[in-house]
PDB file of C-alpha atoms in Angstrom:
ATOM      1  CA  SER M 144       8.350   9.070   4.456  1.00  0.00           C
ATOM      2  CA  ILE M 145       5.988   6.380   4.385  1.00  0.00           C
ATOM      3  CA  ILE M 146       8.510   3.942   2.994  1.00  0.00           C
ATOM      4  CA  HIS M 147      10.837   4.508   5.786  1.00  0.00           C
ATOM      5  CA  THR M 148       7.907   4.455   8.516  1.00  0.00           C
ATOM      6  CA  PHE M 149       7.198   0.585   7.173  1.00  0.00           C
ATOM      7  CA  THR M 150      10.916  -0.118   7.404  1.00  0.00           C
ATOM      8  CA  ALA M 151      11.151   1.253  10.810  1.00  0.00           C
ATOM      9  CA  LEU M 152       8.055  -0.544  12.170  1.00  0.00           C
ATOM     10  CA  GLY M 153      10.039  -3.569  11.095  1.00  0.00           C
ATOM     11  CA  ALA M 154       8.430  -4.198   7.278  1.00  0.00           C
ATOM     12  CA  SER M 155      10.262  -5.178   4.469  1.00  0.00           C
ATOM     13  CA  VAL M 156       9.348  -2.977   1.589  1.00  0.00           C
ATOM     14  CA  LEU M 157       9.913  -3.612  -2.346  1.00  0.00           C
ATOM     15  CA  ASN M 158       9.161  -0.602  -4.107  1.00  0.00           C
ATOM     16  CA  LEU M 159       6.923  -1.573  -7.286  1.00  0.00           C
ATOM     17  CA  SER M 160       6.155   2.195  -8.515  1.00  0.00           C
ATOM     18  CA  THR M 161       8.473   1.576 -11.821  1.00  0.00           C
ATOM     19  CA  VAL M 162       6.488  -1.293 -12.926  1.00  0.00           C
ATOM     20  CA  GLY M 163       3.369   0.516 -14.359  1.00  0.00           C
ATOM     21  CA  ARG M 164       0.051  -0.683 -15.800  1.00  0.00           C
ATOM     22  CA  GLY M 165      -1.470   0.095 -12.707  1.00  0.00           C
ATOM     23  CA  CYS M 166       0.495  -1.842 -10.215  1.00  0.00           C
ATOM     24  CA  PRO M 167       0.736  -0.682  -6.785  1.00  0.00           C
ATOM     25  CA  ASP M 168       3.540   1.432  -5.496  1.00  0.00           C
ATOM     26  CA  LEU M 169       4.752  -1.081  -2.731  1.00  0.00           C
ATOM     27  CA  LEU M 170       4.617  -4.405  -1.808  1.00  0.00           C
ATOM     28  CA  ILE M 171       5.074  -4.738   2.334  1.00  0.00           C
ATOM     29  CA  GLY M 172       6.045  -8.011   4.034  1.00  0.00           C
ATOM     30  CA  TYR M 173       5.256  -8.263   7.776  1.00  0.00           C
ATOM     31  CA  LYS M 174       5.965 -11.138  10.578  1.00  0.00           C
ATOM     32  CA  GLY M 175       6.148 -13.825   7.660  1.00  0.00           C
ATOM     33  CA  LYS M 176       3.093 -13.695   7.199  1.00  0.00           C
ATOM     34  CA  HIS M 177       1.540 -10.634   5.555  1.00  0.00           C
ATOM     35  CA  SER M 178       2.259  -9.700   1.841  1.00  0.00           C
ATOM     36  CA  ILE M 179       0.407  -6.425   1.490  1.00  0.00           C
ATOM     37  CA  LEU M 180      -0.080  -4.255  -2.003  1.00  0.00           C
ATOM     38  CA  VAL M 181       0.042  -0.601  -0.907  1.00  0.00           C
ATOM     39  CA  GLU M 182      -1.018   2.318  -3.199  1.00  0.00           C
ATOM     40  CA  ILE M 183       0.561   5.517  -2.069  1.00  0.00           C
ATOM     41  CA  LYS M 184      -1.751   8.849  -2.539  1.00  0.00           C
ATOM     42  CA  ARG M 185      -0.274  12.188  -1.970  1.00  0.00           C
ATOM     43  CA  ASP M 186      -3.332  12.849   0.292  1.00  0.00           C
ATOM     44  CA  GLU M 187      -6.897  12.002   1.099  1.00  0.00           C
ATOM     45  CA  LYS M 188      -8.266  13.914  -2.026  1.00  0.00           C
ATOM     46  CA  ALA M 189      -5.824  11.942  -4.724  1.00  0.00           C
ATOM     47  CA  LYS M 190      -7.743   9.973  -7.000  1.00  0.00           C
ATOM     48  CA  TYR M 191      -6.692   6.362  -8.388  1.00  0.00           C
ATOM     49  CA  THR M 192      -5.949   6.200 -12.264  1.00  0.00           C
ATOM     50  CA  GLU M 193      -8.011   4.368 -14.796  1.00  0.00           C
ATOM     51  CA  PRO M 194      -4.848   1.745 -15.002  1.00  0.00           C
ATOM     52  CA  GLN M 195      -5.128   1.599 -11.049  1.00  0.00           C
ATOM     53  CA  ILE M 196      -8.582   0.921 -11.079  1.00  0.00           C
ATOM     54  CA  ASN M 197      -8.213  -1.707 -13.792  1.00  0.00           C
ATOM     55  CA  PHE M 198      -5.805  -3.464 -11.663  1.00  0.00           C
ATOM     56  CA  MET M 199      -7.727  -3.623  -8.448  1.00  0.00           C
ATOM     57  CA  GLN M 200     -11.067  -4.494 -10.040  1.00  0.00           C
ATOM     58  CA  ASN M 201      -8.780  -7.740 -11.962  1.00  0.00           C
ATOM     59  CA  TRP M 202      -6.299  -8.562  -9.189  1.00  0.00           C
ATOM     60  CA  LYS M 203      -6.985 -11.864  -7.783  1.00  0.00           C
ATOM     61  CA  GLY M 204      -5.454 -11.423  -4.412  1.00  0.00           C
ATOM     62  CA  GLY M 205      -5.863  -9.352  -1.490  1.00  0.00           C
ATOM     63  CA  ALA M 206      -7.405  -5.973  -1.788  1.00  0.00           C
ATOM     64  CA  VAL M 207      -4.893  -3.176  -2.343  1.00  0.00           C
ATOM     65  CA  VAL M 208      -4.328  -0.658   0.361  1.00  0.00           C
ATOM     66  CA  ARG M 209      -4.506   2.849   0.430  1.00  0.00           C
ATOM     67  CA  VAL M 210      -2.012   5.129   1.968  1.00  0.00           C
ATOM     68  CA  ASP M 211      -1.962   8.455   2.449  1.00  0.00           C
ATOM     69  CA  SER M 212       0.243   9.570   5.320  1.00  0.00           C
ATOM     70  CA  VAL M 213       2.807   8.396   7.747  1.00  0.00           C
ATOM     71  CA  ASP M 214      -0.088   7.982  10.254  1.00  0.00           C
ATOM     72  CA  ALA M 215      -1.997   5.422   7.918  1.00  0.00           C
ATOM     73  CA  ALA M 216       1.262   3.556   7.518  1.00  0.00           C
ATOM     74  CA  ILE M 217       1.578   3.453  11.301  1.00  0.00           C
ATOM     75  CA  ARG M 218      -2.081   2.246  11.314  1.00  0.00           C
ATOM     76  CA  LEU M 219      -1.982  -0.367   8.948  1.00  0.00           C
ATOM     77  CA  ILE M 220       1.167  -2.250  11.106  1.00  0.00           C
ATOM     78  CA  LYS M 221      -0.771  -1.871  13.862  1.00  0.00           C
ATOM     79  CA  MET M 222      -3.647  -3.434  12.201  1.00  0.00           C
ATOM     80  CA  LEU M 223      -1.525  -6.429  10.986  1.00  0.00           C
ATOM     81  CA  ASP M 224      -0.129  -6.517  14.788  1.00  0.00           C
ATOM     82  CA  MET M 225      -3.824  -7.423  15.540  1.00  0.00           C
ATOM     83  CA  ASP M 226      -3.713 -10.378  13.472  1.00  0.00           C
TER      84      ASP M 226
END
């Protein structure tokens, strides 16, 4: 699973999926310097809901990262490793 992949790669994962109101599914913490909001989608064709779009348009923090596969989760962590 995507959550298992993040934790196996050393990230902390807080599941936010029950918050509602367009809040992203996960908050990922990595290496003591990254806090990333992640929206999980079942595949690359899945669309954002209206509340999710509103959340992302009004959020004053960093961008919400879309992850639709285990490979995408691995790519995200590899990208953070380059920082």
